Structures are given as structure tokens and as C-alpha cells.
Coordinates of C-alpha atoms and ligand atoms in Angstrom, one line a residue:
X1500 CA -20.9 29.2 55.7
X1501 CA -22.3 26.0 53.8
X1502 CA -22.4 24.7 57.5
X1503 CA -25.0 26.7 58.6
X1504 CA -27.5 26.8 56.5
X1505 CA -27.3 23.4 56.8
X1506 CA -28.2 22.8 60.2
X1507 CA -31.2 24.5 59.6
X1508 CA -32.4 21.1 58.6
X1509 CA -30.1 18.4 60.4
X1510 CA -32.6 16.5 63.0
X1511 CA -35.8 17.6 60.7
X1512 CA -38.1 15.2 61.5
X1513 CA -39.8 13.5 57.7
X1514 CA -43.3 14.0 57.3
X1515 CA -45.0 11.6 54.9
X1516 CA -45.6 13.7 51.9
X1517 CA -49.1 13.9 51.2
X1518 CA -50.0 12.2 48.1
X1519 CA -46.6 10.0 47.9
X1520 CA -46.7 6.4 49.4
X1521 CA -43.6 5.0 48.0
X1522 CA -43.5 1.1 47.7
X1523 CA -39.7 0.5 47.1
X1524 CA -37.1 2.9 49.0
X1525 CA -33.8 2.2 46.9
X1526 CA -30.7 3.7 47.9
X1527 CA -28.6 4.6 45.0
X1528 CA -24.9 5.0 43.9
X1529 CA -24.1 8.2 46.9
X1530 CA -26.8 7.6 48.7
X1531 CA -25.2 6.0 52.0
X1532 CA -21.5 8.0 51.8
X1533 CA -21.7 10.2 55.3
X1534 CA -23.3 9.7 58.5
X1535 CA -26.1 12.6 57.8
X1536 CA -27.2 11.0 54.3
X1537 CA -27.6 7.5 56.3
X1538 CA -29.4 9.5 59.1
X1539 CA -32.2 11.1 56.8
X1540 CA -32.4 7.7 55.0
X1541 CA -33.4 5.8 58.0
X1542 CA -35.5 8.6 59.3
X1543 CA -37.7 8.7 55.4
X1544 CA -37.6 5.2 55.4
X1545 CA -39.2 4.8 59.3
X1546 CA -42.3 7.1 57.8
X1547 CA -42.8 4.6 55.2
X1548 CA -42.2 1.2 57.3
X1549 CA -43.9 -0.7 54.6
X1550 CA -42.1 0.1 51.4
X1551 CA -40.1 -2.9 50.5
X1552 CA -35.6 -1.1 51.0
X1553 CA -33.2 -2.1 48.1
X1554 CA -29.3 -1.7 48.1
X1555 CA -27.7 -1.0 44.4
X1556 CA -25.3 1.2 45.8
X1557 CA -22.9 0.5 42.6
X1558 CA -26.5 2.1 40.4
X1559 CA -27.2 5.9 39.8
X1560 CA -30.2 7.5 40.5
X1561 CA -31.3 7.6 37.0
X1562 CA -30.9 3.5 35.6
X1563 CA -32.5 1.9 38.7
X1564 CA -34.6 -0.7 36.3
X1565 CA -38.0 -0.9 37.5
X1566 CA -38.4 -4.2 35.0
X1567 CA -40.6 -3.1 32.5
X1568 CA -40.3 -2.0 29.0
X1569 CA -43.6 -1.0 29.0
X1570 CA -44.1 3.4 29.2
X1571 CA -47.6 3.3 31.4
X1572 CA -46.9 0.4 33.3
X1573 CA -43.0 1.9 33.4
X1574 CA -45.0 5.4 34.7
X1575 CA -46.7 3.6 37.1
X1576 CA -43.6 2.3 38.7
X1577 CA -42.2 5.5 39.2
X1578 CA -44.4 7.1 40.5
X1579 CA -44.2 4.1 43.5
X1580 CA -40.4 3.8 44.1
X1581 CA -38.5 6.5 45.8
X1582 CA -34.8 7.0 44.8
X1583 CA -32.0 7.8 47.3
X1584 CA -29.1 8.8 45.1
X1585 CA -26.4 11.6 44.8
X1586 CA -26.9 14.3 41.1
X1587 CA -23.4 15.6 40.3
X1588 CA -24.7 18.3 37.7
X1589 CA -27.6 19.6 39.7
X1590 CA -27.3 22.9 38.6
X1591 CA -27.0 24.3 35.2
X1592 CA -28.1 26.8 32.8
X1593 CA -31.2 26.1 31.0
X1594 CA -30.4 26.0 26.8
X1595 CA -34.6 27.6 25.7
X1596 CA -34.2 27.7 21.8
X1597 CA -37.3 28.1 19.2
X1598 CA -39.5 30.3 22.0
X1599 CA -38.6 34.0 23.2
X1600 CA -37.9 31.7 27.3
X1601 CA -34.7 33.7 28.8
X1602 CA -31.9 31.0 29.2
X1603 CA -32.1 30.2 33.3
X1604 CA -30.0 28.4 35.8
X1605 CA -31.8 25.8 37.4
X1606 CA -31.1 23.0 40.6
X1607 CA -31.9 19.9 41.4
X1608 CA -32.1 18.8 44.8
X1609 CA -35.0 16.3 43.8
X1610 CA -36.4 14.1 40.4
X1611 CA -39.6 13.7 38.9
X1612 CA -42.3 14.3 41.4
X1613 CA -45.0 11.6 43.6
X1614 CA -47.6 13.9 41.0
X1615 CA -49.6 12.6 38.0
X1616 CA -51.0 15.2 35.6
X1617 CA -51.7 13.5 32.6
X1618 CA -49.7 16.4 30.9
X1619 CA -46.9 16.1 32.3
X1620 CA -44.4 17.2 29.8
X1621 CA -41.8 15.3 31.6
X1622 CA -42.6 11.8 31.5
X1623 CA -41.2 12.6 27.9
X1624 CA -38.4 14.0 28.1
X1625 CA -35.1 12.0 27.8
X1626 CA -33.6 11.8 31.5
X1627 CA -37.0 10.2 33.1
X1628 CA -37.9 7.8 30.5
X1629 CA -36.2 5.2 31.2
X1630 CA -36.1 5.7 35.2
X1631 CA -38.9 7.8 35.6
X1632 CA -38.7 7.1 39.3
X1633 CA -38.9 9.9 42.2
X1634 CA -36.0 11.4 43.2
X1635 CA -34.2 12.6 46.3
X1636 CA -31.1 13.7 45.6
X1637 CA -28.5 13.2 49.1
X1638 CA -25.9 16.1 48.2
X1639 CA -27.9 19.1 49.1
X1640 CA -24.4 20.4 50.2
X1641 CA -22.4 20.0 47.0
X1642 CA -25.7 21.5 45.2
X1643 CA -25.6 25.0 47.3
X1644 CA -21.5 25.1 47.2
X1645 CA -22.4 24.9 42.8
X1646 CA -24.5 27.9 43.5
X1647 CA -23.0 30.3 45.5
X1648 CA -19.5 29.1 42.9
X1649 CA -22.2 30.9 40.2
X1650 CA -23.6 33.4 41.9
X1651 CA -20.8 35.2 42.9
X1652 CA -18.9 34.2 39.8
X1653 CA -21.9 36.6 38.2
X1654 CA -21.7 39.2 41.0
X1655 CA -25.6 40.3 40.7
X1656 CA -28.9 39.6 41.7
X1657 CA -29.7 36.1 40.0
X1658 CA -32.4 33.3 40.3
X1659 CA -32.3 30.2 40.6
X1660 CA -35.2 28.2 39.8
X1661 CA -36.7 25.2 41.4
X1662 CA -39.4 23.2 39.4
X1663 CA -37.9 22.8 35.7
X1664 CA -37.6 19.5 36.2
X1665 CA -39.4 18.4 39.6
X1666 CA -41.5 20.1 42.0
X1667 CA -40.0 22.4 44.3
X1668 CA -41.9 21.6 47.5
X1669 CA -43.5 17.9 47.2
X1670 CA -40.9 16.1 49.4
X1671 CA -40.9 18.8 51.5
X1672 CA -42.3 17.3 54.4
X1673 CA -39.8 14.3 54.2
X1674 CA -36.6 16.4 53.9
X1675 CA -37.3 19.5 55.1
X1676 CA -34.3 21.2 53.1
X1677 CA -37.1 24.4 52.3
X1678 CA -35.2 25.3 55.6
X1679 CA -31.8 24.5 54.6
X1680 CA -32.9 26.6 50.4
X1681 CA -34.7 29.7 52.5
X1682 CA -31.4 30.0 54.7
X1683 CA -29.2 30.1 52.3
X1684 CA -30.4 32.3 49.5
X1685 CA -31.5 34.5 52.5
X1686 CA -28.0 34.8 53.5
X1687 CA -26.4 35.1 49.5
X1688 CA -25.7 38.5 48.2
X1689 CA -26.6 37.8 44.6
X1690 CA -28.2 34.3 44.9
X1691 CA -32.0 34.2 45.3
X1692 CA -35.0 31.3 44.2
X1693 CA -37.5 30.6 42.4
X1694 CA -40.0 27.8 43.4
X1695 CA -42.3 26.1 41.8
X1696 CA -44.9 24.0 43.7
X1697 CA -48.3 22.3 42.8
X1698 CA -48.1 22.1 47.0
X1699 CA -50.5 23.0 49.7
X1700 CA -47.5 21.7 52.6
X1701 CA -45.9 25.1 53.6
X1702 CA -45.1 25.0 57.5
X1703 CA -41.4 24.2 57.0
X1704 CA -41.3 27.6 54.8
X1705 CA -43.5 30.1 56.9
X1706 CA -41.2 31.0 60.3
X1707 CA -37.9 31.3 58.0
X1708 CA -36.1 34.6 58.0
X1709 CA -36.2 34.6 53.8
X1710 CA -35.3 38.8 53.8
X1711 CA -37.5 38.1 50.0
X1712 CA -34.8 36.0 48.8
X1713 CA -36.9 33.5 47.9
X1714 CA -40.1 33.4 45.1
X1715 CA -42.3 30.6 45.7
X1716 CA -45.0 30.5 43.0
X1717 CA -47.9 28.0 42.8
X1718 CA -48.9 26.0 39.5
X1719 CA -52.7 26.0 39.0
X1720 CA -56.0 26.3 37.2
X1721 CA -59.3 25.9 37.5
X1722 CA -61.0 23.1 39.9
X1723 CA -62.6 21.7 36.9
X1724 CA -59.1 20.8 35.2
X1725 CA -57.7 20.3 38.1
X1726 CA -60.5 17.5 39.2
X1727 CA -59.9 15.6 35.4
X1728 CA -56.6 16.5 34.6
X1729 CA -54.3 17.0 37.6
X1730 CA -54.7 13.6 39.8
X1731 CA -53.0 13.2 43.2
X1732 CA -52.6 17.1 44.0
X1733 CA -53.8 19.0 46.0
X1734 CA -57.6 21.3 45.8
X1735 CA -57.3 24.3 44.3
X1736 CA -58.3 25.9 47.3
X1737 CA -55.7 24.3 49.3
X1738 CA -53.6 25.6 47.1
X1739 CA -54.7 29.7 47.4
X1740 CA -54.7 28.5 50.9
X1741 CA -51.2 27.6 51.1
X1742 CA -50.8 30.7 48.6
X1743 CA -52.0 32.9 51.6
X1744 CA -49.6 31.1 54.0
X1745 CA -46.8 32.5 52.2
X1746 CA -48.2 35.5 51.4
X1747 CA -48.5 36.6 54.5
X1748 CA -45.4 35.2 56.3
X1749 CA -44.2 37.6 54.0
X1750 CA -43.1 35.8 50.8
X1751 CA -43.4 37.4 46.8
X1752 CA -45.7 35.0 45.6
X1753 CA -47.1 34.5 42.1
X1754 CA -48.8 32.2 39.7
X1755 CA -48.6 29.8 37.2
X1756 CA -51.9 29.4 34.4
X1757 CA -50.6 26.4 32.8
X1758 CA -51.1 25.1 30.4
X1759 CA -54.7 26.4 30.4
X1760 CA -56.9 23.3 29.3
X1761 CA -59.8 24.6 26.6
X1762 CA -62.5 23.1 28.6
X1763 CA -66.2 22.9 27.7
X1764 CA -67.0 27.1 28.9
X1765 CA -63.2 27.5 28.9
X1766 CA -64.3 30.9 29.1
X1767 CA -67.0 31.0 32.2
X1768 CA -64.2 28.0 33.6
X1769 CA -62.1 30.2 33.0
X1770 CA -63.7 33.4 34.7
X1771 CA -64.5 32.3 37.5
X1772 CA -61.3 31.4 38.8
X1773 CA -59.2 34.8 38.3
X1774 CA -61.5 36.3 40.6
X1775 CA -61.5 33.6 43.5
X1776 CA -57.4 33.5 42.9
X1777 CA -57.0 38.0 42.5
X1778 CA -59.0 38.7 45.1
X1779 CA -57.7 36.1 47.6
X1780 CA -53.7 36.3 47.1
X1781 CA -52.0 39.5 46.2
X1782 CA -50.0 38.1 43.2
X1783 CA -47.2 39.8 42.5
X1784 CA -46.8 38.3 39.1
X1785 CA -48.2 36.4 37.0
X1786 CA -47.7 33.8 33.7
X1787 CA -48.8 31.6 31.2
X1788 CA -48.5 29.5 29.1
X1789 CA -49.7 25.8 26.9
X1790 CA -49.3 23.2 26.5
X1791 CA -45.6 22.8 25.1
X1792 CA -45.5 18.8 25.2
X1793 CA -43.0 15.7 23.5
X1794 CA -44.6 13.1 21.4
X1795 CA -43.6 10.3 24.3
X1796 CA -45.5 12.2 27.1
X1797 CA -48.6 12.9 24.7
X1798 CA -49.5 9.1 23.9
X1799 CA -49.1 8.1 27.8
X1800 CA -52.1 10.7 28.5
X1801 CA -53.4 9.2 25.4
X1802 CA -52.7 5.6 27.1
X1803 CA -54.2 7.5 30.7
X1804 CA -57.0 9.3 29.5
X1805 CA -57.7 8.2 25.5
X1806 CA -57.9 10.2 22.9
X1807 CA -61.1 12.6 23.3
X1808 CA -59.8 14.7 26.0
X1809 CA -60.0 18.4 25.6
X1810 CA -55.8 18.7 25.0
X1811 CA -55.5 15.9 22.7
X1812 CA -58.7 17.3 20.7
X1813 CA -57.3 21.0 20.4
X1814 CA -53.4 19.6 19.7
X1815 CA -55.9 16.8 16.5
X1816 CA -57.2 20.4 15.0
X1817 CA -54.6 22.5 13.7
X1818 CA -52.0 21.9 16.4
X1819 CA -48.3 22.3 16.0
X1820 CA -44.6 21.3 16.2
X1821 CA -42.5 23.7 17.2
X1822 CA -39.0 24.4 16.7
X1823 CA -38.5 23.6 20.2
X1824 CA -39.5 19.9 19.0
X1825 CA -43.0 20.5 21.6
X1826 CA -46.6 19.9 20.5
X1827 CA -48.5 23.0 20.7
X1828 CA -52.0 23.8 20.6
X1829 CA -53.0 25.7 17.3
X1830 CA -51.6 29.8 17.7
X1831 CA -54.9 31.0 16.8
X1832 CA -56.5 29.1 19.4
X1833 CA -53.2 30.4 22.0
X1834 CA -53.5 33.7 21.5
X1835 CA -57.6 33.7 22.4
X1836 CA -57.5 31.4 25.8
X1837 CA -54.6 34.1 26.7
X1838 CA -56.3 36.9 25.4
X1839 CA -59.7 36.5 26.6
X1840 CA -57.5 35.4 30.1
X1841 CA -55.5 39.3 30.7
X1842 CA -58.2 40.7 30.1
X1843 CA -60.0 39.5 32.3
X1844 CA -56.5 39.9 34.6
X1845 CA -56.3 43.4 33.4
X1846 CA -60.1 44.2 34.8
X1847 CA -59.1 42.8 38.1
X1848 CA -55.1 43.7 38.9
X1849 CA -54.7 46.6 36.2
X1850 CA -51.0 46.4 37.5
X1851 CA -50.1 43.0 37.6
X1852 CA -47.0 41.5 35.4
X1853 CA -48.6 38.8 32.5
X1854 CA -45.7 37.0 31.3
X1855 CA -46.1 33.9 29.2
X1856 CA -43.7 30.5 29.3
X1857 CA -42.5 28.8 26.4
X1858 CA -43.6 30.9 23.7
X1859 CA -42.9 32.6 20.6
X1860 CA -42.9 35.9 19.3
X1861 CA -45.5 36.3 17.7
X1862 CA -48.0 35.2 20.4
X1863 CA -46.6 38.3 22.3
X1864 CA -47.1 40.4 19.0
X1865 CA -50.9 39.6 18.5
X1866 CA -50.8 40.1 22.3
X1867 CA -49.7 43.6 22.7
X1868 CA -47.4 42.2 25.6
X1869 CA -44.0 42.5 23.9
X1870 CA -42.7 44.3 26.6
X1871 CA -43.3 41.5 29.0
X1872 CA -41.0 39.1 27.3
X1873 CA -39.0 37.9 29.9
X1874 CA -40.9 38.8 33.3
X1875 CA -42.4 35.4 33.3
X1876 CA -41.9 33.3 36.2
X1877 CA -38.3 32.0 36.4
X1878 CA -36.8 34.9 36.3
X1879 CA -36.2 37.6 38.4
Ligands
LIG3283 S1 -46.2 18.7 39.6 FE1 -45.3 19.8 37.7 S2 -43.5 17.5 37.3 FE2 -45.5 16.9 39.0 S3 -46.8 15.6 37.5 FE3 -47.6 17.8 37.7 S4 -46.6 18.3 36.0 FE4 -45.6 16.5 36.4

């Protein structure tokens, strides 16, 4: 069975991924161990004829040396480096502590991403800090076999989330993986996919028989926030167009508005944004969240933007270092922002399910939202 859906992306011809122009392509451990892997690498390399190609077949995907120790330079070089490798523990159960998030299954056919969101929490995580390159893992068959094994053991509909440690679609024009993934989940009795992206490149998805087993979710913010904090990403209107196309193709569509950012006049900015979004896209769920950032990622952001930015200012005026080790806005600001946004959503879509991401019980209580705990983006 597993080979059938892989055929869905065999013979796929890569297209350049918007927002990604690698200068160096590294073939790490495991990347040339089969004809299929070599073929995919060759075809992706043909899209970037000017990139330097390095064979480092004894090096694990997360140990590629970028020849600098400066965190900002490391980050910038990483975003211009594509690594092919294999990921032997790509399917995992999350281990959330200190917040209300349920633990959930997630998987990684990619690592990190080519976009440059200044607040990106991944930039501060252990797995990324040493070698923050953009990664394509070639052992997709193995990854899906593991999902199959886990899902059959659980024997009930279970979401597997693509988007925790990467953008779920940003590299899809290169790999065509979505064609295999959607087909796999469509035919599985228990496994379902939830996918989070900022990408607007959805052509690969539109003709697939998904059977509702793939839930597509877009990470969104007002254009004013995108322009300042999410460089090298699609514009808001492009993401909304992609959402509409996928909704027309019958996919369940969700939105994640995270991090909400208290830019000047944020109330009217978020109001206009919600009007645009909720009128144009029939969402089945929306999830809100604030900044949740580790120290290393915050330092990186401040080296790019300086300390005089809306996130740093909000964190420095009573921001909290929470039980899960992440820095957050003061609780009063989170409640104020969520409360304002929820009120607007209720006006436009009274029936819409609203979740909060990585939040604490007391915040749900302050918003009279405790029934929503566990009804957020990554799960069914
Ligand atoms: S899209 Fe997500 S993973 Fe990529 S830079 Fe932005 S926040 Fe980070």
C-alpha cells in the first residue's frame, strides 16, 4: 500500500520555490542511498544551476558546518543553504508542559523553512541553533510507514501535524511531497493531516482526492504586521487567495493568527484584517496566540530589528518568562488583545470555533473560553 501513494510524486518535475534561492546545496548522510533519492536531488539541483553543491555524505543533516559562530551570520547563511538528508525520528509526540496545549503527533519531511519571520521561535530551539539550514528529508516512505504504524496502534482518527518544526508547504514546489501526503492520508483509516503554512503555492493540492482527511491551515496576520515582521513571505492577499482556492477544492480550512502583535493602532488594524479574512474565507476554526519566544530567538530578532519594535517593547513592559521557558507578553495584554479579536470574530462569525495556542488556564478563564481548551489548530 505504501508504494502506491509515493507514485503520486514520482516523476514530479520540481519548480523553484518562491522565496527560496539557495546558494549552497549539501548532500548529507543518507541522501544518495537510492535511485529515487538521487533522482529527486538531481531534479531539484537543476532548478538552482548556480548553487554550489557539496557532498558531505558522512555528516548528519543537523551537523552541517556553516563556518561561522556568529548567531546572526549563521542564521543568514542557513537560510541560503539547502540540505538533503534523512530524518530517522521524524514522527514524534509533542511534550508540551506549562501550558494548556494537548500533546499531539507531528512529523517532519522538511526542517526549518526559507521564510524570514523575525519572531520565529524555531530560530532559538536546540535542533536549529547549531545548523539553521533549510532541510528536505528524503526518507518519506519511512516517515509515512511510521505514521501508519502509530495510527493503526491508536486505532482512532488522529491528527499528524506538519508545521511545528517547518513551514508545511514552502518547499512543496520543489518536492511535490504534498501529492503523496494527501493521497496517503486520504486512504488511511485513522491518520489525518493538519498542515500549517504561510505559502501561497497550492497548485499541487488542487486536483487531489483528499476526502477531507487533510486540514489546511494558514498562519496569518494583518498586512501591516506582515510587512514589518514577516519578511520573505507571501503577502496577505496571496495567502487569502490560496485559502480560497483550497476551500473551493473542498479542503477544511483553518487560520492561525499568531503572534498577535500590539503595533500602533492594533485594534483597528486587526478589525480590518478580520473583516477581510472572515468575509472571504469560510473557516472551520481559528486559533490565536501571542509571542512565545526563547531567549536566543529574541536576541536574533533584536539584532535584526533593534529593541525598538512592538514585540520587544511589549515584552519589556511586564512580559513574562513562563513555566515552559518561553517569554510572553504580560497576561493583561494577551487577554486584552485576544478579547478584542474574539469580540470582532463573534460579530462576523458567531459560530466559529476559536482556540488559543500555547496559553495558560487563567487566560482561557479570563476570556470565558475554557470550553475551547484542546480545540486548537494542531489537533482534530
Ligand atoms: S514561516 Fe514559520 S518556520 Fe518559517 S520563518 Fe516564519 S515562523 Fe519560522
